[in-house]
């Protein structure tokens, strides 16, 4: 009897679980989104991702083109200003080659034109942050200067610049060209 009672209880539990399972499945199928809807959402998401990836790729290409263009024409402003310097040199040469007149006046006009052109060029360089390095009488600095030779000098201390052959220049915080100098070796012995 105990076995029959146990079997009966088991059957009732099984049938109850079976009903719950069927009800649960029914609930799941009622709550499940339609496969078609899921596939459509998946396709829409995929298309959005492809558009975003294409937009990112186009942005990257545009930035690379802009960078190349900027680098290609980076010196345009400086060159435009240099053309004015060339024009000034041409005018100075024209003044010096005019026929007739006093040769001394022609020479003076030529020199004045060249001097004005040099001043204009120096001013332009300064606008672009190119500045001369002042070296005469200063201690020798190998980061800004190239020593071409050394000479004994009673007036200038040893390892100081006596003479400058070519002016050095900086661009912003960087040496553009070293000054070429003569360095004192101290008094002659």
mmCIF file of C-alpha atoms in Angstrom:
data_model
loop_
_atom_site.group_PDB
_atom_site.id
_atom_site.type_symbol
_atom_site.label_atom_id
_atom_site.label_comp_id
_atom_site.label_asym_id
_atom_site.label_seq_id
_atom_site.Cartn_x
_atom_site.Cartn_y
_atom_site.Cartn_z
ATOM 1 C CA UNK A 1 0.000 0.000 0.000
ATOM 2 C CA UNK A 2 2.738 2.336 0.762
ATOM 3 C CA UNK A 3 4.118 1.693 -2.681
ATOM 4 C CA UNK A 4 0.766 2.435 -4.293
ATOM 5 C CA UNK A 5 0.462 5.634 -2.293
ATOM 6 C CA UNK A 6 3.976 6.688 -3.281
ATOM 7 C CA UNK A 7 3.263 5.893 -6.943
ATOM 8 C CA UNK A 8 0.036 7.861 -6.788
ATOM 9 C CA UNK A 9 1.811 10.838 -5.207
ATOM 10 C CA UNK A 10 4.528 10.651 -7.837
ATOM 11 C CA UNK A 11 1.975 10.587 -10.637
ATOM 12 C CA UNK A 12 0.203 13.603 -9.211
ATOM 13 C CA UNK A 13 3.487 15.498 -8.865
ATOM 14 C CA UNK A 14 4.439 14.490 -12.417
ATOM 15 C CA UNK A 15 1.134 15.571 -13.855
ATOM 16 C CA UNK A 16 1.371 18.877 -11.918
ATOM 17 C CA UNK A 17 4.867 19.445 -13.178
ATOM 18 C CA UNK A 18 3.728 18.499 -16.666
ATOM 19 C CA UNK A 19 0.959 21.102 -16.477
ATOM 20 C CA UNK A 20 3.352 23.745 -15.136
ATOM 21 C CA UNK A 21 5.821 22.895 -17.884
ATOM 22 C CA UNK A 22 3.149 23.177 -20.548
ATOM 23 C CA UNK A 23 1.918 26.433 -19.040
ATOM 24 C CA UNK A 24 5.502 27.709 -18.798
ATOM 25 C CA UNK A 25 6.179 26.798 -22.408
ATOM 26 C CA UNK A 26 2.999 28.471 -23.416
ATOM 27 C CA UNK A 27 4.121 31.594 -21.562
ATOM 28 C CA UNK A 28 7.570 31.485 -23.169
ATOM 29 C CA UNK A 29 6.159 31.124 -26.652
ATOM 30 C CA UNK A 30 3.759 33.985 -25.955
ATOM 31 C CA UNK A 31 6.658 36.249 -24.823
ATOM 32 C CA UNK A 32 9.097 35.194 -27.586
ATOM 33 C CA UNK A 33 9.654 37.872 -30.218
ATOM 34 C CA UNK A 34 8.940 36.892 -33.747
ATOM 35 C CA UNK A 35 11.988 35.436 -35.567
ATOM 36 C CA UNK A 36 11.252 37.688 -38.526
ATOM 37 C CA UNK A 37 11.371 40.752 -36.266
ATOM 38 C CA UNK A 38 14.685 39.659 -34.748
ATOM 39 C CA UNK A 39 16.218 39.049 -38.160
ATOM 40 C CA UNK A 40 15.018 42.448 -39.355
ATOM 41 C CA UNK A 41 16.487 44.180 -36.278
ATOM 42 C CA UNK A 42 19.741 42.293 -36.769
ATOM 43 C CA UNK A 43 19.927 43.385 -40.414
ATOM 44 C CA UNK A 44 19.177 47.022 -39.485
ATOM 45 C CA UNK A 45 21.890 46.939 -36.814
ATOM 46 C CA UNK A 46 24.350 45.416 -39.289
ATOM 47 C CA UNK A 47 23.563 48.138 -41.844
ATOM 48 C CA UNK A 48 24.043 50.862 -39.210
ATOM 49 C CA UNK A 49 27.398 49.365 -38.233
ATOM 50 C CA UNK A 50 28.482 49.264 -41.884
ATOM 51 C CA UNK A 51 27.491 52.933 -42.335
ATOM 52 C CA UNK A 52 29.387 53.939 -39.189
ATOM 53 C CA UNK A 53 32.454 51.984 -40.358
ATOM 54 C CA UNK A 54 32.236 53.619 -43.809
ATOM 55 C CA UNK A 55 31.874 57.072 -42.222
ATOM 56 C CA UNK A 56 34.923 56.431 -40.027
ATOM 57 C CA UNK A 57 36.928 55.245 -43.040
ATOM 58 C CA UNK A 58 35.899 58.304 -45.083
ATOM 59 C CA UNK A 59 36.812 60.593 -42.175
ATOM 60 C CA UNK A 60 40.234 58.964 -41.894
ATOM 61 C CA UNK A 61 40.864 59.345 -45.645
ATOM 62 C CA UNK A 62 39.737 62.994 -45.589
ATOM 63 C CA UNK A 63 42.061 63.731 -42.655
ATOM 64 C CA UNK A 64 44.989 62.089 -44.480
ATOM 65 C CA UNK A 65 44.262 64.140 -47.641
ATOM 66 C CA UNK A 66 44.057 67.334 -45.586
ATOM 67 C CA UNK A 67 47.333 66.514 -43.837
ATOM 68 C CA UNK A 68 49.106 65.804 -47.150
ATOM 69 C CA UNK A 69 47.742 69.027 -48.639
ATOM 70 C CA UNK A 70 48.845 71.013 -45.586
ATOM 71 C CA UNK A 71 52.356 69.544 -45.718
ATOM 72 C CA UNK A 72 52.587 70.031 -49.483
ATOM 73 C CA UNK A 73 51.791 73.745 -49.224
ATOM 74 C CA UNK A 74 53.252 74.448 -45.771
ATOM 75 C CA UNK A 75 55.871 76.902 -47.056
ATOM 76 C CA UNK A 76 53.476 78.865 -49.268
ATOM 77 C CA UNK A 77 53.267 81.933 -46.990
ATOM 78 C CA UNK A 78 57.037 82.223 -46.681
ATOM 79 C CA UNK A 79 57.506 81.836 -50.418
ATOM 80 C CA UNK A 80 54.884 84.485 -51.148
ATOM 81 C CA UNK A 81 56.777 86.941 -48.936
ATOM 82 C CA UNK A 82 60.100 85.987 -50.538
ATOM 83 C CA UNK A 83 58.710 87.037 -53.906
ATOM 84 C CA UNK A 84 58.567 90.595 -52.571
ATOM 85 C CA UNK A 85 62.250 90.347 -51.701
ATOM 86 C CA UNK A 86 63.052 89.168 -55.228
ATOM 87 C CA UNK A 87 61.089 92.139 -56.607
ATOM 88 C CA UNK A 88 63.107 94.518 -54.419
ATOM 89 C CA UNK A 89 66.389 93.006 -55.619
ATOM 90 C CA UNK A 90 65.254 93.390 -59.228
ATOM 91 C CA UNK A 91 64.439 97.074 -58.622
ATOM 92 C CA UNK A 92 67.838 97.626 -56.995
ATOM 93 C CA UNK A 93 69.576 96.042 -59.987
ATOM 94 C CA UNK A 94 67.542 98.188 -62.388
ATOM 95 C CA UNK A 95 68.639 101.324 -60.555
ATOM 96 C CA UNK A 96 72.265 100.248 -60.832
ATOM 97 C CA UNK A 97 72.046 99.470 -64.547
ATOM 98 C CA UNK A 98 70.404 102.709 -65.737
ATOM 99 C CA UNK A 99 72.523 104.218 -68.504
ATOM 100 C CA UNK A 100 74.076 107.570 -67.993
ATOM 101 C CA UNK A 101 74.335 109.431 -64.768
ATOM 102 C CA UNK A 102 77.041 109.533 -62.175
ATOM 103 C CA UNK A 103 78.530 106.069 -61.491
ATOM 104 C CA UNK A 104 78.984 106.964 -57.830
ATOM 105 C CA UNK A 105 75.273 107.809 -57.487
ATOM 106 C CA UNK A 106 74.314 104.591 -59.284
ATOM 107 C CA UNK A 107 76.488 102.588 -56.912
ATOM 108 C CA UNK A 108 75.043 104.350 -53.884
ATOM 109 C CA UNK A 109 71.478 103.746 -55.165
ATOM 110 C CA UNK A 110 72.288 100.081 -55.739
ATOM 111 C CA UNK A 111 73.755 99.695 -52.255
ATOM 112 C CA UNK A 112 70.795 101.509 -50.689
ATOM 113 C CA UNK A 113 68.386 99.201 -52.555
ATOM 114 C CA UNK A 114 70.263 96.090 -51.461
ATOM 115 C CA UNK A 115 70.369 97.340 -47.862
ATOM 116 C CA UNK A 116 66.605 98.010 -47.852
ATOM 117 C CA UNK A 117 66.022 94.553 -49.315
ATOM 118 C CA UNK A 118 68.198 92.955 -46.636
ATOM 119 C CA UNK A 119 66.281 94.801 -43.906
ATOM 120 C CA UNK A 120 62.966 93.735 -45.432
ATOM 121 C CA UNK A 121 64.138 90.131 -45.593
ATOM 122 C CA UNK A 122 65.333 90.234 -41.968
ATOM 123 C CA UNK A 123 61.955 91.655 -40.937
ATOM 124 C CA UNK A 124 60.122 88.919 -42.843
ATOM 125 C CA UNK A 125 62.248 86.216 -41.219
ATOM 126 C CA UNK A 126 61.482 87.656 -37.799
ATOM 127 C CA UNK A 127 57.726 87.515 -38.555
ATOM 128 C CA UNK A 128 58.197 83.793 -39.182
ATOM 129 C CA UNK A 129 60.106 83.384 -35.878
ATOM 130 C CA UNK A 130 63.510 83.067 -37.556
ATOM 131 C CA UNK A 131 65.969 85.064 -35.456
ATOM 132 C CA UNK A 132 69.733 85.603 -35.688
ATOM 133 C CA UNK A 133 71.985 84.162 -33.006
ATOM 134 C CA UNK A 134 74.212 86.850 -31.485
ATOM 135 C CA UNK A 135 77.652 85.289 -30.984
ATOM 136 C CA UNK A 136 80.543 87.799 -31.153
ATOM 137 C CA UNK A 137 82.148 88.166 -27.716
ATOM 138 C CA UNK A 138 80.034 85.338 -26.277
ATOM 139 C CA UNK A 139 81.353 82.005 -24.949
ATOM 140 C CA UNK A 140 81.591 79.325 -27.630
ATOM 141 C CA UNK A 141 78.490 77.091 -27.627
ATOM 142 C CA UNK A 142 78.758 74.006 -29.881
ATOM 143 C CA UNK A 143 74.969 73.656 -29.928
ATOM 144 C CA UNK A 144 74.664 76.998 -31.762
ATOM 145 C CA UNK A 145 78.085 77.463 -33.367
ATOM 146 C CA UNK A 146 80.629 75.743 -35.599
ATOM 147 C CA UNK A 147 84.239 76.726 -34.864
ATOM 148 C CA UNK A 148 86.060 77.127 -38.171
ATOM 149 C CA UNK A 149 89.364 78.033 -36.552
ATOM 150 C CA UNK A 150 90.968 79.325 -33.376
ATOM 151 C CA UNK A 151 93.223 82.317 -33.045
ATOM 152 C CA UNK A 152 95.196 83.932 -30.272
ATOM 153 C CA UNK A 153 93.628 87.174 -29.098
ATOM 154 C CA UNK A 154 94.713 89.431 -26.254
ATOM 155 C CA UNK A 155 91.357 91.243 -26.047
ATOM 156 C CA UNK A 156 88.909 88.318 -26.141
ATOM 157 C CA UNK A 157 88.994 85.633 -23.414
ATOM 158 C CA UNK A 158 89.760 82.037 -24.342
ATOM 159 C CA UNK A 159 86.846 80.015 -25.754
ATOM 160 C CA UNK A 160 84.910 83.170 -26.699
ATOM 161 C CA UNK A 161 83.907 84.126 -30.242
ATOM 162 C CA UNK A 162 86.268 86.589 -31.940
ATOM 163 C CA UNK A 163 84.657 86.792 -35.372
ATOM 164 C CA UNK A 164 81.575 85.523 -37.204
ATOM 165 C CA UNK A 165 81.915 84.251 -40.797
ATOM 166 C CA UNK A 166 78.266 83.255 -41.261
ATOM 167 C CA UNK A 167 75.368 84.267 -39.054
ATOM 168 C CA UNK A 168 73.481 81.520 -37.234
ATOM 169 C CA UNK A 169 69.681 81.449 -36.974
ATOM 170 C CA UNK A 170 67.040 79.875 -34.784
ATOM 171 C CA UNK A 171 63.515 78.935 -35.782
ATOM 172 C CA UNK A 172 61.256 79.133 -32.738
ATOM 173 C CA UNK A 173 63.234 77.075 -30.178
ATOM 174 C CA UNK A 174 65.400 75.131 -32.652
ATOM 175 C CA UNK A 175 68.727 76.003 -34.272
ATOM 176 C CA UNK A 176 68.103 76.406 -37.991
ATOM 177 C CA UNK A 177 71.721 77.066 -38.919
ATOM 178 C CA UNK A 178 74.846 77.130 -36.761
ATOM 179 C CA UNK A 179 76.917 80.306 -36.747
ATOM 180 C CA UNK A 180 80.354 79.796 -38.306
ATOM 181 C CA UNK A 181 82.864 81.443 -36.024
ATOM 182 C CA UNK A 182 86.476 82.024 -35.077
ATOM 183 C CA UNK A 183 87.150 81.214 -31.423
ATOM 184 C CA UNK A 184 89.788 82.847 -29.226
ATOM 185 C CA UNK A 185 92.494 80.600 -27.841
ATOM 186 C CA UNK A 186 93.438 83.312 -25.351
ATOM 187 C CA UNK A 187 96.426 85.697 -25.279
ATOM 188 C CA UNK A 188 99.373 84.940 -27.563
ATOM 189 C CA UNK A 189 102.290 83.483 -25.688
#
